[in-house]
Amino acid sequence: FGSMLIFGTNDMVVLRSEGIEQIKNFDVLWRYFAAFGYAAVALTTVSALAFLLSVFAENSIGPIIATMSIVIVFTILSEMNIPIYDETIKPYLFTSHMVAWKGFFYVKANAEGTTINGSIENLPAVLRSLGILIVYIFVFLGAAIWVFRKKDILT
């Protein structure tokens, strides 16, 4: 809410490669809440990965460095534009789905180019990415719990 004090509550301009879109001021707040909720799920995926890696380590810094390294490498890989790679590996990297929060700010437009209030351009893709991140969370946490239960904690 501090930004509303600084910048006010006017319309929001979204710059895209296809052009400029304007979202009306009454249509912005829910998009921010949705994007923040999506980002929370994306960061929970990273923390679930760190939790999984911490099961295998005996110190505290190793899983932190490993998690950040994995996120950085996967982010670089998910931003590469290689045709065969885009169809085979990229859809399975969780970092490819972490940036889908931007979809909440891409609105549909009618034939005249006027934005349609309350619309999301590609909602199925955003929800699909959200579902994939949730699956990763359950896989990472499930694997961590399974490994921890099998682990000999006396050594």
JSON list of C-alpha atoms in Angstrom, two decimals:
[
{"chain": "A", "resi": 1, "resn": "PHE", "atom": "CA", "xyz": [0.00, 0.00, 0.00]},
{"chain": "A", "resi": 2, "resn": "GLY", "atom": "CA", "xyz": [3.03, 2.26, 0.24]},
{"chain": "A", "resi": 3, "resn": "SER", "atom": "CA", "xyz": [3.20, 2.42, -3.54]},
{"chain": "A", "resi": 4, "resn": "MET", "atom": "CA", "xyz": [-0.36, 3.77, -3.62]},
{"chain": "A", "resi": 5, "resn": "LEU", "atom": "CA", "xyz": [0.79, 6.63, -1.40]},
{"chain": "A", "resi": 6, "resn": "ILE", "atom": "CA", "xyz": [3.76, 7.35, -3.66]},
{"chain": "A", "resi": 7, "resn": "PHE", "atom": "CA", "xyz": [2.31, 6.73, -7.13]},
{"chain": "A", "resi": 8, "resn": "GLY", "atom": "CA", "xyz": [-1.44, 7.04, -6.58]},
{"chain": "A", "resi": 9, "resn": "THR", "atom": "CA", "xyz": [-4.16, 4.76, -7.91]},
{"chain": "A", "resi": 10, "resn": "ASN", "atom": "CA", "xyz": [-4.27, 5.44, -11.64]},
{"chain": "A", "resi": 11, "resn": "ASP", "atom": "CA", "xyz": [-4.38, 3.01, -14.53]},
{"chain": "A", "resi": 12, "resn": "MET", "atom": "CA", "xyz": [-1.54, 0.53, -15.00]},
{"chain": "A", "resi": 13, "resn": "VAL", "atom": "CA", "xyz": [0.46, 0.40, -18.21]},
{"chain": "A", "resi": 14, "resn": "VAL", "atom": "CA", "xyz": [1.90, -2.97, -19.26]},
{"chain": "A", "resi": 15, "resn": "LEU", "atom": "CA", "xyz": [4.65, -2.94, -21.87]},
{"chain": "A", "resi": 16, "resn": "ARG", "atom": "CA", "xyz": [4.74, -6.03, -24.06]},
{"chain": "A", "resi": 17, "resn": "SER", "atom": "CA", "xyz": [6.52, -6.96, -27.26]},
{"chain": "A", "resi": 18, "resn": "GLU", "atom": "CA", "xyz": [3.18, -6.77, -29.11]},
{"chain": "A", "resi": 19, "resn": "GLY", "atom": "CA", "xyz": [2.43, -3.28, -27.83]},
{"chain": "A", "resi": 20, "resn": "ILE", "atom": "CA", "xyz": [1.23, -1.36, -24.81]},
{"chain": "A", "resi": 21, "resn": "GLU", "atom": "CA", "xyz": [-1.78, -2.40, -22.74]},
{"chain": "A", "resi": 22, "resn": "GLN", "atom": "CA", "xyz": [-3.62, -0.27, -20.23]},
{"chain": "A", "resi": 23, "resn": "ILE", "atom": "CA", "xyz": [-5.35, -1.87, -17.26]},
{"chain": "A", "resi": 24, "resn": "LYS", "atom": "CA", "xyz": [-7.97, 0.28, -15.53]},
{"chain": "A", "resi": 25, "resn": "ASN", "atom": "CA", "xyz": [-7.32, 1.24, -11.91]},
{"chain": "A", "resi": 26, "resn": "PHE", "atom": "CA", "xyz": [-10.26, -0.80, -10.57]},
{"chain": "A", "resi": 27, "resn": "ASP", "atom": "CA", "xyz": [-8.88, -3.91, -12.30]},
{"chain": "A", "resi": 28, "resn": "VAL", "atom": "CA", "xyz": [-5.34, -3.82, -10.88]},
{"chain": "A", "resi": 29, "resn": "LEU", "atom": "CA", "xyz": [-5.53, -4.73, -7.18]},
{"chain": "A", "resi": 30, "resn": "TRP", "atom": "CA", "xyz": [-6.87, -8.26, -7.60]},
{"chain": "A", "resi": 31, "resn": "ARG", "atom": "CA", "xyz": [-4.16, -8.93, -10.19]},
{"chain": "A", "resi": 32, "resn": "TYR", "atom": "CA", "xyz": [-1.48, -7.96, -7.66]},
{"chain": "A", "resi": 33, "resn": "PHE", "atom": "CA", "xyz": [-2.96, -10.26, -5.02]},
{"chain": "A", "resi": 34, "resn": "ALA", "atom": "CA", "xyz": [-3.17, -13.12, -7.53]},
{"chain": "A", "resi": 35, "resn": "ALA", "atom": "CA", "xyz": [0.43, -12.53, -8.65]},
{"chain": "A", "resi": 36, "resn": "PHE", "atom": "CA", "xyz": [1.67, -12.41, -5.04]},
{"chain": "A", "resi": 37, "resn": "GLY", "atom": "CA", "xyz": [-0.19, -15.64, -4.27]},
{"chain": "A", "resi": 38, "resn": "TYR", "atom": "CA", "xyz": [1.35, -17.27, -7.32]},
{"chain": "A", "resi": 39, "resn": "ALA", "atom": "CA", "xyz": [4.80, -16.04, -6.31]},
{"chain": "A", "resi": 40, "resn": "ALA", "atom": "CA", "xyz": [4.26, -17.53, -2.84]},
{"chain": "A", "resi": 41, "resn": "VAL", "atom": "CA", "xyz": [3.62, -20.93, -4.43]},
{"chain": "A", "resi": 42, "resn": "ALA", "atom": "CA", "xyz": [6.72, -20.53, -6.64]},
{"chain": "A", "resi": 43, "resn": "LEU", "atom": "CA", "xyz": [8.89, -19.70, -3.63]},
{"chain": "A", "resi": 44, "resn": "THR", "atom": "CA", "xyz": [7.38, -22.60, -1.70]},
{"chain": "A", "resi": 45, "resn": "THR", "atom": "CA", "xyz": [8.66, -24.83, -4.51]},
{"chain": "A", "resi": 46, "resn": "VAL", "atom": "CA", "xyz": [12.17, -23.49, -3.93]},
{"chain": "A", "resi": 47, "resn": "SER", "atom": "CA", "xyz": [11.86, -24.00, -0.18]},
{"chain": "A", "resi": 48, "resn": "ALA", "atom": "CA", "xyz": [10.59, -27.56, -0.71]},
{"chain": "A", "resi": 49, "resn": "LEU", "atom": "CA", "xyz": [13.67, -28.24, -2.85]},
{"chain": "A", "resi": 50, "resn": "ALA", "atom": "CA", "xyz": [15.88, -26.82, -0.09]},
{"chain": "A", "resi": 51, "resn": "PHE", "atom": "CA", "xyz": [14.06, -29.01, 2.43]},
{"chain": "A", "resi": 52, "resn": "LEU", "atom": "CA", "xyz": [14.70, -32.08, 0.27]},
{"chain": "A", "resi": 53, "resn": "LEU", "atom": "CA", "xyz": [18.39, -31.27, -0.11]},
{"chain": "A", "resi": 54, "resn": "SER", "atom": "CA", "xyz": [18.75, -30.62, 3.62]},
{"chain": "A", "resi": 55, "resn": "VAL", "atom": "CA", "xyz": [17.76, -34.23, 4.31]},
{"chain": "A", "resi": 56, "resn": "PHE", "atom": "CA", "xyz": [20.93, -35.37, 2.51]},
{"chain": "A", "resi": 57, "resn": "ALA", "atom": "CA", "xyz": [23.32, -32.91, 4.15]},
{"chain": "A", "resi": 58, "resn": "GLU", "atom": "CA", "xyz": [24.92, -32.84, 7.55]},
{"chain": "A", "resi": 59, "resn": "ASN", "atom": "CA", "xyz": [25.61, -29.11, 7.54]},
{"chain": "A", "resi": 60, "resn": "SER", "atom": "CA", "xyz": [23.36, -26.14, 6.98]},
{"chain": "A", "resi": 61, "resn": "ILE", "atom": "CA", "xyz": [25.17, -24.21, 4.26]},
{"chain": "A", "resi": 62, "resn": "GLY", "atom": "CA", "xyz": [25.37, -27.06, 1.73]},
{"chain": "A", "resi": 63, "resn": "PRO", "atom": "CA", "xyz": [21.64, -27.27, 0.96]},
{"chain": "A", "resi": 64, "resn": "ILE", "atom": "CA", "xyz": [21.41, -23.48, 0.70]},
{"chain": "A", "resi": 65, "resn": "ILE", "atom": "CA", "xyz": [24.22, -23.29, -1.86]},
{"chain": "A", "resi": 66, "resn": "ALA", "atom": "CA", "xyz": [22.92, -26.34, -3.73]},
{"chain": "A", "resi": 67, "resn": "THR", "atom": "CA", "xyz": [19.38, -24.94, -3.89]},
{"chain": "A", "resi": 68, "resn": "MET", "atom": "CA", "xyz": [20.52, -21.55, -5.15]},
{"chain": "A", "resi": 69, "resn": "SER", "atom": "CA", "xyz": [22.82, -23.20, -7.69]},
{"chain": "A", "resi": 70, "resn": "ILE", "atom": "CA", "xyz": [20.00, -25.39, -8.99]},
{"chain": "A", "resi": 71, "resn": "VAL", "atom": "CA", "xyz": [17.64, -22.42, -9.26]},
{"chain": "A", "resi": 72, "resn": "ILE", "atom": "CA", "xyz": [20.24, -20.31, -11.09]},
{"chain": "A", "resi": 73, "resn": "VAL", "atom": "CA", "xyz": [21.22, -23.09, -13.53]},
{"chain": "A", "resi": 74, "resn": "PHE", "atom": "CA", "xyz": [17.59, -24.07, -14.20]},
{"chain": "A", "resi": 75, "resn": "THR", "atom": "CA", "xyz": [16.64, -20.42, -14.71]},
{"chain": "A", "resi": 76, "resn": "ILE", "atom": "CA", "xyz": [19.40, -20.02, -17.29]},
{"chain": "A", "resi": 77, "resn": "LEU", "atom": "CA", "xyz": [18.31, -23.24, -18.99]},
{"chain": "A", "resi": 78, "resn": "SER", "atom": "CA", "xyz": [14.65, -22.21, -18.99]},
{"chain": "A", "resi": 79, "resn": "GLU", "atom": "CA", "xyz": [15.52, -18.90, -20.70]},
{"chain": "A", "resi": 80, "resn": "MET", "atom": "CA", "xyz": [17.47, -20.50, -23.55]},
{"chain": "A", "resi": 81, "resn": "ASN", "atom": "CA", "xyz": [15.62, -20.64, -26.86]},
{"chain": "A", "resi": 82, "resn": "ILE", "atom": "CA", "xyz": [16.66, -23.88, -28.52]},
{"chain": "A", "resi": 83, "resn": "PRO", "atom": "CA", "xyz": [13.82, -25.46, -30.58]},
{"chain": "A", "resi": 84, "resn": "ILE", "atom": "CA", "xyz": [14.32, -29.13, -29.65]},
{"chain": "A", "resi": 85, "resn": "TYR", "atom": "CA", "xyz": [15.11, -28.18, -26.06]},
{"chain": "A", "resi": 86, "resn": "ASP", "atom": "CA", "xyz": [11.88, -26.14, -25.76]},
{"chain": "A", "resi": 87, "resn": "GLU", "atom": "CA", "xyz": [9.81, -29.27, -26.41]},
{"chain": "A", "resi": 88, "resn": "THR", "atom": "CA", "xyz": [11.80, -31.85, -24.46]},
{"chain": "A", "resi": 89, "resn": "ILE", "atom": "CA", "xyz": [13.42, -30.44, -21.32]},
{"chain": "A", "resi": 90, "resn": "LYS", "atom": "CA", "xyz": [12.09, -26.94, -20.75]},
{"chain": "A", "resi": 91, "resn": "PRO", "atom": "CA", "xyz": [8.49, -27.93, -19.83]},
{"chain": "A", "resi": 92, "resn": "TYR", "atom": "CA", "xyz": [9.82, -30.09, -16.98]},
{"chain": "A", "resi": 93, "resn": "LEU", "atom": "CA", "xyz": [11.98, -27.44, -15.29]},
{"chain": "A", "resi": 94, "resn": "PHE", "atom": "CA", "xyz": [10.13, -25.87, -12.39]},
{"chain": "A", "resi": 95, "resn": "THR", "atom": "CA", "xyz": [11.85, -22.56, -13.07]},
{"chain": "A", "resi": 96, "resn": "SER", "atom": "CA", "xyz": [10.07, -22.39, -16.44]},
{"chain": "A", "resi": 97, "resn": "HIS", "atom": "CA", "xyz": [6.79, -22.15, -14.55]},
{"chain": "A", "resi": 98, "resn": "MET", "atom": "CA", "xyz": [7.87, -19.76, -11.81]},
{"chain": "A", "resi": 99, "resn": "VAL", "atom": "CA", "xyz": [7.46, -16.68, -14.02]},
{"chain": "A", "resi": 100, "resn": "ALA", "atom": "CA", "xyz": [3.86, -17.39, -15.02]},
{"chain": "A", "resi": 101, "resn": "TRP", "atom": "CA", "xyz": [2.69, -14.80, -12.46]},
{"chain": "A", "resi": 102, "resn": "LYS", "atom": "CA", "xyz": [3.19, -12.27, -15.25]},
{"chain": "A", "resi": 103, "resn": "GLY", "atom": "CA", "xyz": [0.17, -13.80, -16.96]},
{"chain": "A", "resi": 104, "resn": "PHE", "atom": "CA", "xyz": [-2.11, -12.04, -14.49]},
{"chain": "A", "resi": 105, "resn": "PHE", "atom": "CA", "xyz": [-1.10, -8.74, -16.09]},
{"chain": "A", "resi": 106, "resn": "TYR", "atom": "CA", "xyz": [-1.68, -9.83, -19.70]},
{"chain": "A", "resi": 107, "resn": "VAL", "atom": "CA", "xyz": [-5.27, -8.93, -20.54]},
{"chain": "A", "resi": 108, "resn": "LYS", "atom": "CA", "xyz": [-7.47, -9.92, -23.46]},
{"chain": "A", "resi": 109, "resn": "ALA", "atom": "CA", "xyz": [-8.43, -7.28, -25.99]},
{"chain": "A", "resi": 110, "resn": "ASN", "atom": "CA", "xyz": [-11.46, -7.04, -28.24]},
{"chain": "A", "resi": 111, "resn": "ALA", "atom": "CA", "xyz": [-11.36, -6.49, -32.02]},
{"chain": "A", "resi": 112, "resn": "GLU", "atom": "CA", "xyz": [-10.84, -2.74, -31.60]},
{"chain": "A", "resi": 113, "resn": "GLY", "atom": "CA", "xyz": [-7.83, -3.31, -29.33]},
{"chain": "A", "resi": 114, "resn": "THR", "atom": "CA", "xyz": [-9.61, -2.20, -26.15]},
{"chain": "A", "resi": 115, "resn": "THR", "atom": "CA", "xyz": [-8.70, -4.27, -23.10]},
{"chain": "A", "resi": 116, "resn": "ILE", "atom": "CA", "xyz": [-11.42, -6.40, -21.56]},
{"chain": "A", "resi": 117, "resn": "ASN", "atom": "CA", "xyz": [-11.67, -5.67, -17.83]},
{"chain": "A", "resi": 118, "resn": "GLY", "atom": "CA", "xyz": [-11.18, -8.66, -15.53]},
{"chain": "A", "resi": 119, "resn": "SER", "atom": "CA", "xyz": [-9.76, -10.87, -18.27]},
{"chain": "A", "resi": 120, "resn": "ILE", "atom": "CA", "xyz": [-6.55, -12.86, -18.39]},
{"chain": "A", "resi": 121, "resn": "GLU", "atom": "CA", "xyz": [-5.09, -13.57, -21.81]},
{"chain": "A", "resi": 122, "resn": "ASN", "atom": "CA", "xyz": [-4.01, -17.16, -21.21]},
{"chain": "A", "resi": 123, "resn": "LEU", "atom": "CA", "xyz": [-5.54, -18.32, -17.94]},
{"chain": "A", "resi": 124, "resn": "PRO", "atom": "CA", "xyz": [-5.25, -22.07, -18.72]},
{"chain": "A", "resi": 125, "resn": "ALA", "atom": "CA", "xyz": [-1.46, -21.73, -19.11]},
{"chain": "A", "resi": 126, "resn": "VAL", "atom": "CA", "xyz": [-1.19, -19.85, -15.80]},
{"chain": "A", "resi": 127, "resn": "LEU", "atom": "CA", "xyz": [-3.27, -22.47, -14.00]},
{"chain": "A", "resi": 128, "resn": "ARG", "atom": "CA", "xyz": [-1.30, -25.29, -15.65]},
{"chain": "A", "resi": 129, "resn": "SER", "atom": "CA", "xyz": [1.97, -23.77, -14.45]},
{"chain": "A", "resi": 130, "resn": "LEU", "atom": "CA", "xyz": [0.49, -23.33, -10.98]},
{"chain": "A", "resi": 131, "resn": "GLY", "atom": "CA", "xyz": [-0.53, -26.99, -10.94]},
{"chain": "A", "resi": 132, "resn": "ILE", "atom": "CA", "xyz": [2.94, -28.08, -12.04]},
{"chain": "A", "resi": 133, "resn": "LEU", "atom": "CA", "xyz": [4.54, -26.07, -9.24]},
{"chain": "A", "resi": 134, "resn": "ILE", "atom": "CA", "xyz": [2.17, -27.63, -6.70]},
{"chain": "A", "resi": 135, "resn": "VAL", "atom": "CA", "xyz": [3.07, -31.10, -8.00]},
{"chain": "A", "resi": 136, "resn": "TYR", "atom": "CA", "xyz": [6.77, -30.26, -7.57]},
{"chain": "A", "resi": 137, "resn": "ILE", "atom": "CA", "xyz": [6.09, -29.14, -4.00]},
{"chain": "A", "resi": 138, "resn": "PHE", "atom": "CA", "xyz": [4.42, -32.44, -3.16]},
{"chain": "A", "resi": 139, "resn": "VAL", "atom": "CA", "xyz": [7.13, -34.47, -4.91]},
{"chain": "A", "resi": 140, "resn": "PHE", "atom": "CA", "xyz": [9.96, -32.63, -3.14]},
{"chain": "A", "resi": 141, "resn": "LEU", "atom": "CA", "xyz": [8.29, -32.81, 0.27]},
{"chain": "A", "resi": 142, "resn": "GLY", "atom": "CA", "xyz": [7.19, -36.41, -0.24]},
{"chain": "A", "resi": 143, "resn": "ALA", "atom": "CA", "xyz": [10.69, -37.47, -1.24]},
{"chain": "A", "resi": 144, "resn": "ALA", "atom": "CA", "xyz": [12.18, -35.59, 1.71]},
{"chain": "A", "resi": 145, "resn": "ILE", "atom": "CA", "xyz": [9.82, -37.27, 4.17]},
{"chain": "A", "resi": 146, "resn": "TRP", "atom": "CA", "xyz": [10.40, -40.68, 2.60]},
{"chain": "A", "resi": 147, "resn": "VAL", "atom": "CA", "xyz": [14.21, -40.32, 2.71]},
{"chain": "A", "resi": 148, "resn": "PHE", "atom": "CA", "xyz": [14.14, -38.94, 6.24]},
{"chain": "A", "resi": 149, "resn": "ARG", "atom": "CA", "xyz": [12.07, -41.86, 7.54]},
{"chain": "A", "resi": 150, "resn": "LYS", "atom": "CA", "xyz": [14.55, -44.31, 5.99]},
{"chain": "A", "resi": 151, "resn": "LYS", "atom": "CA", "xyz": [17.55, -42.42, 7.34]},
{"chain": "A", "resi": 152, "resn": "ASP", "atom": "CA", "xyz": [19.52, -43.57, 10.35]},
{"chain": "A", "resi": 153, "resn": "ILE", "atom": "CA", "xyz": [19.49, -40.44, 12.52]},
{"chain": "A", "resi": 154, "resn": "LEU", "atom": "CA", "xyz": [21.95, -41.83, 15.05]},
{"chain": "A", "resi": 155, "resn": "THR", "atom": "CA", "xyz": [24.95, -41.34, 12.76]}
]
